[in-house]
């Protein structure tokens, strides 16, 4: 090997949205730099300006066809504040929570079974023709069937609470526009035991994988970092729908804690870099170089003091008992964390379905109008922030979105660099399996690049090798 | 068994919304034996309703179609990998067969669009005209299929 090379993965398969990875190799074949690039941008924040505040929770769902509910609820939470509402009615909050737990459950199930399971079950160095979901289904059709039915269950909950799959209108500024009929409640309750059994089996699958591969996971893209999420006021419990911001350092010490989420901008700054459309948020008190952090399922397992549902609480304790460090840093441990959250969501769905408040009729609250509002929610992929300003004509004049993939931007870049160093540096031949190692590191964050760039769409995947003169010397194409 | 019409696309991306628009128009007709689904994109969970249908019509927007619409039997193989943004009709059909034991007959209804890519609501005039033609055709086909 006598020439520096640039390795490109363009774009990344089984990741939501658009992205490209480049790995720059020096003359000795060692990794100089590894970056995740975003190659498309459409300005959603600008698009939303001029829109009426009432329509924003519906319009923002068009950011992404995969997590529209997260944007719908987050925008509604921001608009609650603008219409002067700090406390929803019990029916409104519980209907929104039901919608959210249905969304997180179905998103996590999709990611685990259909995007990541081929890597987990077959090994991500295994032949590409084997490493796919159809092979899983061939070997274990029941697993594949359950995944589809669990996702369908979550989707049906979304439809029942949001109104419909496209352009759901359930959450409105100040409340909700429907309750849950007893007929629908009974429909969901009839399946909840099965959902819980399947969730626990999926949790066992993820846990066993993470324990079996503990040594490998400890060095695969893993790095101590800061972690942020919402936590419940008071006891610091996991709360996916609402709470205050908590940021812990790698040793588990608080950098900031129980911060009102509307003050996020006093604690975080979004840095811009020349080579990416995605911003790089950092913690103000630490600075741009070292103030990066992670969000998402593993971050939430790190930041939460407890989980308030019994089965997930036990799983949360088991997770921390498996490690002798205050926090857990393995990027692939996100799989374990994700399945704990699926169990938690199923438990929460059961709890809510048994709550008569879901059939309540007090749906909307009004308050004194404000001109600015921030909504924060824990979306499947992590913390999501919507920030709006609205003028006296009810038109949006300012919009800022920080999605979980943006929060994780620097962490993903560092994980890619780590994996590239360990698995590509010094190799004469770059195999498809090596390439997949990079993708596995990215996929563990479950990034949604459409959301991160506020773009819409999709793209296929290409891998390219360039020499020191940027001349293409090798390439590989993977089907989308 | 029913005919399932799945119209998919993003109405926030211009003419990409022509699939959902067709689904709404067909649903409004209330045709017997016809079930209608509408979504941003095909996902793995469409496999279950597909497996429960006697026939499936996938309605989607198309670029550079060269005709107002094209209605044709579904052909081609499913890709090996799945993404939640990248489930093709072929993959959804294969999942229906592999997971739920029934892979019904299927057609694709491709409807021509002009304006894609920008964050914008509403269909272009050509897409509206193509949608009218596609709805008229499909309604007739569904009525015939029901007889």
XYZ file of C-alpha atoms in Angstrom:
627
model
C 0.000 0.000 0.000
C 1.811 3.127 -1.133
C -0.856 5.777 -1.677
C -3.277 7.541 0.617
C -6.861 6.545 -0.076
C -10.330 7.849 0.628
C -12.960 5.265 1.387
C -16.575 6.250 0.813
C -19.754 4.568 1.925
C -22.462 6.378 0.060
C -25.074 6.220 1.370
C -25.617 4.066 4.412
C -28.113 1.224 4.093
C -30.702 0.476 6.719
C -30.389 3.980 8.105
C -33.258 6.436 7.785
C -32.544 9.130 5.255
C -29.443 10.252 3.468
C -25.837 9.893 4.432
C -22.357 9.067 3.283
C -19.314 7.949 5.172
C -15.807 8.824 4.057
C -12.704 7.316 5.538
C -9.395 8.941 4.646
C -6.402 6.613 4.652
C -2.762 7.694 4.628
C 0.065 6.127 2.620
C 0.468 3.391 5.179
C -3.216 2.564 5.026
C -3.955 3.945 8.459
C -7.085 5.985 9.105
C -6.479 9.720 9.089
C -10.082 10.873 9.395
C -13.569 9.372 9.283
C -16.697 11.428 8.789
C -20.419 11.017 8.415
C -21.608 13.431 5.730
C -25.091 14.596 5.007
C -25.510 15.053 1.308
C -28.902 16.626 0.976
C -30.598 19.526 2.639
C -33.987 21.119 2.455
C -34.869 23.870 4.832
C -37.838 22.707 6.803
C -37.291 25.331 9.480
C -37.707 28.030 6.865
C -40.682 26.238 5.306
C -42.523 26.341 8.621
C -42.182 30.126 8.947
C -45.410 31.903 8.158
C -47.526 28.886 9.063
C -50.323 29.264 11.571
C -49.551 27.850 14.983
C -52.603 25.562 14.845
C -51.373 23.730 11.771
C -47.755 23.248 12.870
C -48.281 19.949 14.795
C -49.748 18.485 11.597
C -47.259 19.923 9.117
C -44.139 18.874 11.013
C -45.099 15.231 10.567
C -43.946 15.609 6.987
C -40.371 15.881 8.165
C -40.200 12.129 8.330
C -42.439 9.228 7.462
C -40.889 7.102 10.171
C -41.204 9.213 13.286
C -44.045 11.624 12.454
C -45.621 11.105 15.874
C -42.535 12.372 17.685
C -42.605 15.591 15.678
C -46.383 15.852 16.023
C -46.237 15.599 19.821
C -43.142 17.730 20.227
C -44.629 20.553 18.162
C -47.889 20.253 20.087
C -45.971 20.547 23.368
C -44.273 23.712 22.125
C -47.607 25.120 20.979
C -49.163 24.277 24.359
C -46.799 26.812 25.850
C -47.601 29.370 23.182
C -51.315 29.100 23.889
C -50.474 29.522 27.565
C -51.038 25.957 28.731
C -48.570 24.395 31.151
C -50.782 21.562 32.373
C -53.021 19.471 30.119
C -56.170 17.727 31.282
C -55.586 14.143 32.468
C -57.343 12.775 29.390
C -55.267 14.891 27.013
C -51.944 14.010 28.590
C -52.743 10.310 28.820
C -53.965 10.126 25.231
C -50.745 11.789 24.090
C -48.686 9.442 26.229
C -50.503 6.434 24.775
C -49.735 7.715 21.280
C -46.090 8.201 22.196
C -45.596 4.793 23.799
C -47.183 3.185 20.736
C -44.756 5.100 18.533
C -41.621 4.285 20.523
C -42.584 0.630 20.759
C -43.159 0.162 17.043
C -40.069 2.145 16.066
C -37.775 0.167 18.364
C -39.230 -3.137 17.206
C -38.676 -2.218 13.576
C -35.108 -1.181 14.225
C -34.195 -4.231 16.238
C -35.795 -6.972 14.181
C -35.600 -5.662 10.677
C -32.563 -3.403 10.605
C -30.166 -4.753 13.230
C -31.136 -8.371 13.849
C -29.329 -9.658 10.750
C -26.071 -8.270 12.152
C -26.772 -9.534 15.656
C -27.918 -13.031 14.771
C -25.510 -13.769 11.932
C -22.571 -11.531 12.839
C -21.778 -8.424 10.870
C -18.776 -9.983 9.232
C -20.932 -12.779 7.794
C -21.632 -12.916 4.045
C -23.917 -10.128 2.852
C -26.222 -12.593 1.088
C -26.927 -14.212 4.448
C -27.027 -11.043 6.526
C -30.582 -9.958 5.723
C -34.025 -10.081 7.202
C -35.326 -12.687 4.776
C -32.702 -15.110 6.030
C -33.886 -14.456 9.591
C -37.431 -15.146 8.504
C -36.335 -18.315 6.746
C -34.603 -19.563 9.866
C -37.057 -18.205 12.407
C -40.344 -17.168 10.794
C -42.048 -16.736 14.164
C -39.558 -14.031 15.126
C -40.231 -12.131 11.930
C -43.991 -12.531 12.286
C -43.959 -11.215 15.838
C -41.941 -8.192 14.778
C -44.514 -7.293 12.157
C -47.437 -7.820 14.536
C -45.815 -5.798 17.335
C -45.190 -2.977 14.937
C -48.752 -3.241 13.659
C -50.024 -3.007 17.240
C -48.059 0.191 17.795
C -49.280 1.612 14.509
C -52.898 0.865 15.431
C -52.455 2.714 18.723
C -51.108 5.686 16.804
C -54.084 5.584 14.475
C -56.527 5.359 17.399
C -54.974 8.329 19.192
C -53.799 10.513 16.313
C -56.772 9.901 14.051
C -54.973 8.467 11.057
C -51.579 7.302 9.904
C -50.907 10.281 7.649
C -51.409 13.791 9.005
C -52.611 12.685 12.402
C -54.432 15.488 14.141
C -54.853 14.074 17.644
C -52.601 16.470 19.536
C -53.663 20.107 19.251
C -52.315 23.180 21.048
C -53.635 22.908 24.586
C -54.798 19.314 24.445
C -56.165 16.510 22.300
C -59.136 16.284 19.973
C -60.379 12.811 20.845
C -60.547 10.234 23.575
C -60.317 6.451 23.296
C -63.527 4.494 22.884
C -64.060 1.499 25.141
C -64.287 -0.649 22.020
C -60.806 0.372 20.919
C -59.501 0.056 24.468
C -60.766 -3.522 24.675
C -59.257 -4.316 21.284
C -55.824 -3.264 22.520
C -56.195 -4.874 25.946
C -57.023 -8.210 24.326
C -53.536 -8.297 22.819
C -51.474 -6.725 25.576
C -50.433 -9.973 27.303
C -49.082 -11.302 24.026
C -47.254 -8.037 23.368
C -45.646 -8.195 26.790
C -44.536 -11.800 26.348
C -42.999 -11.011 22.981
C -41.340 -7.861 24.316
C -39.742 -9.837 27.136
C -38.476 -12.460 24.700
C -37.000 -9.731 22.504
C -35.370 -8.210 25.567
C -33.805 -11.560 26.407
C -32.475 -11.847 22.858
C -30.859 -8.399 23.015
C -29.542 -8.906 26.546
C -28.028 -12.294 25.723
C -26.323 -10.848 22.651
C -24.853 -7.935 24.616
C -23.628 -10.204 27.417
C -22.242 -12.817 25.029
C -20.367 -10.159 23.033
C -19.504 -7.965 26.005
C -15.769 -7.896 25.344
C -16.231 -7.119 21.685
C -18.855 -4.433 22.377
C -16.549 -2.814 24.923
C -14.091 -1.963 22.175
C -16.446 -1.509 19.194
C -17.004 2.202 18.736
C -17.393 2.527 22.478
C -16.165 5.618 24.204
C -16.978 7.325 27.465
C -19.116 10.385 26.813
C -21.657 12.721 28.306
C -25.328 11.697 28.138
C -28.520 13.744 28.022
C -32.232 13.040 28.309
C -35.394 14.200 29.958
C -35.981 12.733 33.402
C -39.032 12.975 35.599
C -38.973 15.917 38.014
C -38.238 14.859 41.563
C -37.196 11.222 41.359
C -35.256 11.302 38.074
C -37.238 8.399 36.610
C -37.272 7.561 32.916
C -39.962 9.640 31.227
C -40.263 9.484 27.462
C -42.984 12.117 27.146
C -42.123 14.920 29.520
C -39.683 16.087 32.171
C -36.611 18.171 32.863
C -33.225 17.975 31.180
C -30.395 16.035 32.780
C -26.818 15.857 31.437
C -24.354 13.452 33.055
C -20.641 13.130 32.403
C -18.968 9.796 31.694
C -18.543 9.108 35.418
C -22.207 9.721 36.102
C -21.735 13.154 37.660
C -24.302 15.816 36.788
C -23.203 18.565 34.397
C -26.668 20.024 34.706
C -29.780 18.496 36.194
C -33.524 19.071 36.414
C -33.289 21.995 34.012
C -36.561 23.326 32.621
C -36.487 22.134 29.016
C -37.462 25.562 27.667
C -33.991 26.759 28.753
C -32.123 24.247 26.573
C -30.417 27.037 24.630
C -28.753 28.325 27.798
C -26.961 24.987 28.134
C -26.428 23.855 24.539
C -24.994 25.513 21.427
C -25.185 24.192 17.867
C -21.839 24.339 16.071
C -21.588 24.383 12.266
C -18.883 22.638 10.257
C -17.996 23.248 6.669
C -18.315 19.654 5.493
C -21.747 18.737 6.894
C -25.292 20.047 6.724
C -25.859 18.535 10.147
C -25.034 20.732 13.118
C -22.836 19.723 16.055
C -24.415 20.600 19.397
C -22.175 20.914 22.445
C -22.476 21.694 26.148
C -21.804 25.383 26.710
C -19.990 24.930 29.989
C -17.488 22.514 28.435
C -17.062 23.991 24.966
C -17.123 22.733 21.389
C -14.100 20.419 21.559
C -15.096 18.219 24.484
C -18.710 19.176 25.082
C -20.253 16.540 22.842
C -22.736 14.074 24.225
C -25.043 11.226 23.340
C -28.819 10.817 23.463
C -31.066 7.827 22.816
C -32.009 4.582 24.528
C -28.610 3.922 26.111
C -28.312 7.548 27.190
C -31.723 7.263 28.848
C -30.702 4.072 30.647
C -27.670 5.996 31.909
C -29.455 9.160 32.975
C -32.561 7.623 34.555
C -32.360 6.892 38.270
C -35.164 4.368 37.940
C -37.961 3.098 35.719
C -41.469 3.203 37.114
C -42.793 -0.029 35.582
C -41.789 -3.269 37.274
C -40.513 -5.426 34.413
C -38.513 -2.643 32.796
C -37.255 -1.567 36.215
C -35.851 -5.042 36.809
C -34.288 -5.030 33.337
C -32.762 -1.606 34.013
C -31.205 -2.941 37.208
C -29.912 -6.037 35.385
C -28.312 -3.826 32.735
C -26.389 -1.752 35.241
C -25.470 -4.822 37.306
C -23.718 -6.279 34.265
C -21.157 -3.463 34.211
C -18.667 -2.321 36.824
C -18.675 1.287 35.615
C -21.156 3.965 36.749
C -22.416 4.377 33.180
C -22.485 2.111 30.124
C -20.670 3.270 27.009
C -20.892 0.481 24.410
C -22.657 1.796 21.341
C -24.049 -1.681 20.627
C -25.522 -1.804 24.136
C -28.148 0.496 22.645
C -29.832 -2.722 21.471
C -30.283 -3.884 25.056
C -31.469 -0.436 26.131
C -33.887 -0.265 23.216
C -35.569 -3.531 24.185
C -35.861 -2.421 27.828
C -37.771 0.562 26.496
C -40.043 -1.695 24.458
C -40.941 -3.561 27.653
C -41.475 -0.229 29.424
C -43.741 1.025 26.631
C -45.850 -2.137 26.710
C -46.213 -1.821 30.481
C -47.166 1.836 30.148
C -49.676 1.052 27.399
C -51.313 -1.535 29.672
C -51.379 0.958 32.555
C -52.998 3.614 30.391
C -55.536 1.283 28.804
C -56.767 0.408 32.298
C -57.123 4.084 33.207
C -60.677 5.462 32.793
C -59.245 8.917 32.106
C -58.766 7.777 28.510
C -62.547 7.908 28.125
C -62.739 11.392 29.652
C -64.293 14.268 27.760
C -62.309 17.219 29.118
C -59.849 17.484 26.274
C -58.542 21.033 25.858
C -57.290 23.814 28.120
C -56.898 27.471 27.226
C -54.485 29.972 28.693
C -52.937 33.355 28.178
C -51.207 33.680 24.841
C -47.388 33.755 24.672
C -45.065 34.444 21.781
C -42.511 31.705 22.296
C -42.643 28.023 23.123
C -40.284 25.068 23.447
C -41.358 21.446 23.332
C -39.037 18.584 24.237
C -39.757 14.880 24.034
C -37.754 11.667 24.146
C -38.275 10.316 20.641
C -37.299 6.712 19.821
C -33.847 7.837 18.721
C -33.382 10.262 21.585
C -34.043 13.772 22.745
C -36.034 15.973 20.329
C -36.398 19.741 20.677
C -38.881 22.005 18.858
C -38.628 25.749 19.472
C -41.016 28.292 17.910
C -41.811 31.981 18.028
C -45.220 33.131 16.853
C -46.406 36.669 16.087
C -49.684 38.378 16.963
C -51.240 36.979 13.766
C -50.575 33.411 14.970
C -47.895 32.980 12.302
C -44.602 31.270 13.033
C -41.659 33.682 12.777
C -38.918 31.411 14.112
C -38.374 27.666 14.202
C -35.436 25.673 15.528
C -35.370 21.892 15.603
C -32.721 19.751 17.269
C -33.378 16.100 16.541
C -31.730 13.147 18.225
C -29.498 12.361 15.265
C -28.110 15.884 15.460
C -27.461 15.511 19.180
C -25.547 12.312 18.355
C -23.649 13.750 15.405
C -20.226 14.056 17.018
C -20.628 10.724 18.802
C -21.430 8.966 15.521
C -18.387 10.518 13.896
C -16.186 9.352 16.772
C -17.630 5.842 16.664
C -16.986 5.638 12.934
C -13.411 6.806 13.483
C -12.866 4.245 16.230
C -14.250 1.362 14.179
C -12.315 2.448 11.091
C -9.110 2.559 13.111
C -9.648 -0.898 14.508
C -11.028 -2.701 11.488
C -9.747 -0.904 8.393
C -6.380 0.619 9.300
C -3.515 -1.234 7.698
C -5.709 -3.592 5.673
C -4.599 -4.253 2.123
C -8.051 -5.234 0.921
C -11.247 -3.597 2.137
C -13.975 -6.211 2.235
C -17.733 -5.786 2.332
C -17.639 -7.151 5.872
C -15.272 -4.365 6.936
C -17.571 -1.819 5.362
C -20.478 -3.285 7.244
C -18.601 -2.766 10.498
C -18.790 0.967 9.851
C -22.460 0.778 9.062
C -23.156 -1.272 12.172
C -21.583 1.464 14.282
C -23.846 4.063 12.673
C -26.960 1.910 12.768
C -26.544 1.341 16.514
C -27.508 5.006 16.932
C -30.580 4.356 14.756
C -30.008 7.704 13.059
C -32.669 9.423 11.018
C -30.771 11.587 8.594
C -33.954 12.874 7.023
C -34.881 14.397 10.338
C -31.367 15.556 11.075
C -31.170 17.644 7.946
C -34.861 18.373 8.025
C -34.905 16.836 4.584
C -37.339 14.450 2.996
C -36.556 11.419 0.914
C -34.279 8.438 0.554
C -31.264 7.188 -1.348
C -29.302 3.993 -2.145
C -25.800 2.927 -0.996
C -22.400 2.963 -2.667
C -18.927 2.239 -1.347
C -15.937 3.795 -3.092
C -12.184 3.753 -2.610
C -10.067 6.672 -3.788
C -6.310 7.068 -4.000
C -4.341 10.115 -2.906
C -5.342 11.950 -6.082
C -9.024 11.232 -5.400
C -9.091 8.803 -8.307
C -11.537 5.964 -7.882
C -9.677 2.691 -7.470
C -12.401 0.401 -6.131
C -16.134 0.502 -5.511
C -19.000 -1.612 -4.307
C -22.737 -1.112 -4.485
C -25.240 -2.269 -1.938
C -28.937 -2.436 -2.638
C -31.091 -0.016 -0.652
C -61.592 -11.699 -0.515
C -61.042 -7.979 -0.765
C -58.936 -5.905 -3.075
C -56.525 -3.827 -1.007
C -55.470 -0.476 -2.461
C -52.378 1.016 -0.799
C -51.662 4.618 -1.778
C -48.358 5.855 -0.442
C -46.134 8.911 -0.613
C -45.472 12.128 1.265
C -48.106 14.846 0.700
C -45.571 17.332 2.034
C -43.332 16.742 -0.926
C -45.380 17.967 -3.858
C -46.461 15.331 -6.346
C -45.145 12.553 -4.103
C -48.536 12.927 -2.434
C -50.443 11.619 -5.433
C -50.552 8.065 -3.999
C -52.289 9.112 -0.763
C -54.541 11.416 -2.793
C -55.649 8.461 -4.905
C -56.266 6.408 -1.762
C -58.525 9.122 -0.365
C -60.486 9.393 -3.599
C -60.965 5.624 -3.870
C -61.942 5.325 -0.206
C -64.560 8.034 -0.689
C -66.240 5.904 -3.353
C -67.081 3.249 -0.764
C -66.792 0.404 -3.233
C -67.845 -3.008 -1.884
C -65.021 -5.497 -1.425
C -62.380 -2.770 -1.556
C -60.158 -1.867 1.398
C -57.976 1.227 1.233
C -54.780 2.006 3.106
C -52.765 5.187 2.973
C -49.284 5.812 4.312
C -46.099 7.848 3.884
C -44.324 4.771 2.594
C -44.538 1.029 2.524
C -43.350 -0.543 5.752
C -42.909 -4.074 6.988
C -46.246 -4.026 8.778
C -48.087 -3.767 5.460
C -47.244 -7.463 5.096
C -50.121 -8.498 7.355
C -52.975 -6.728 5.528
C -51.443 -7.708 2.194
C -51.537 -11.361 3.223
C -55.183 -10.961 4.144
C -56.193 -9.543 0.783
C -57.205 -11.320 -2.389
C -55.530 -8.762 -4.627
C -53.337 -5.741 -3.933
C -52.880 -2.498 -5.847
C -49.807 -0.424 -4.954
C -50.411 3.208 -5.961
C -47.364 5.446 -6.041
C -46.077 8.546 -7.762
C -43.669 8.132 -10.660
C -41.061 10.370 -12.237
C -40.766 10.668 -16.041
C -43.530 8.151 -16.628
C -44.360 9.292 -20.156
C -48.065 8.628 -19.575
C -50.697 9.865 -17.117
C -50.533 6.533 -15.337
C -49.415 2.960 -15.876
C -51.257 -0.022 -14.450
C -49.308 -3.263 -14.609
C -48.860 -6.552 -12.767
C -46.166 -6.345 -10.110
C -42.925 -7.867 -11.319
C -39.333 -8.125 -10.146
C -37.602 -9.636 -7.153
C -37.467 -8.343 -3.592
C -34.178 -6.785 -2.514
C -32.178 -8.630 0.110
C -32.058 -5.819 2.625
C -34.878 -3.881 4.193
C -34.957 -0.335 5.459
C -37.944 1.382 6.875
C -37.647 3.992 4.129
C -36.916 1.404 1.516
C -39.550 -1.316 1.602
C -40.530 -1.980 -1.997
C -43.812 -3.547 -3.132
C -41.827 -6.671 -3.976
C -40.392 -6.831 -0.455
C -43.781 -6.249 1.150
C -45.236 -9.062 -0.972
C -42.403 -11.408 -0.071
C -42.851 -10.638 3.615
C -46.578 -11.376 3.296
C -45.818 -14.748 1.794
C -42.918 -15.678 4.070
C -44.529 -14.520 7.297
C -48.230 -15.000 6.810
C -48.411 -17.662 4.138
C -50.291 -15.778 1.446
C -48.891 -13.781 -1.421
C -51.853 -12.414 -3.377
C -51.843 -11.199 -6.935
C -50.720 -7.596 -7.208
C -50.661 -4.656 -9.573
C -48.751 -1.415 -9.475
C -50.516 1.811 -10.362
C -47.830 4.368 -11.175
C -49.154 7.920 -11.482
C -47.069 10.548 -13.227
C -45.914 13.582 -11.288
C -43.836 16.607 -12.184
C -42.789 18.434 -9.033
C -40.838 16.420 -6.470
C -38.124 17.126 -4.018
C -39.177 20.387 -2.502
C -41.005 20.771 0.770
C -44.342 21.788 -0.660
C -47.964 20.851 -0.298
C -50.445 20.229 -3.060
C -50.209 18.578 -6.464
C -49.052 20.215 -9.674
C -51.664 20.679 -12.411
C -50.302 17.763 -14.481
C -50.354 15.496 -11.432
C -53.936 16.511 -10.679
C -54.967 15.617 -14.209
C -53.093 12.322 -14.032
C -54.733 11.580 -10.693
C -58.198 12.152 -12.173
C -57.425 9.745 -14.980
C -55.988 7.137 -12.617
C -58.952 7.328 -10.249
C -61.390 6.969 -13.101
C -59.542 3.948 -14.444
C -59.025 2.241 -11.093
C -62.627 2.748 -9.990
C -63.758 0.968 -13.135
C -61.231 -1.802 -12.669
C -62.280 -2.304 -9.055
C -65.950 -2.441 -10.010
C -65.138 -5.060 -12.655
C -63.019 -6.998 -10.154
C -65.963 -7.040 -7.783
C -68.287 -8.616 -10.341
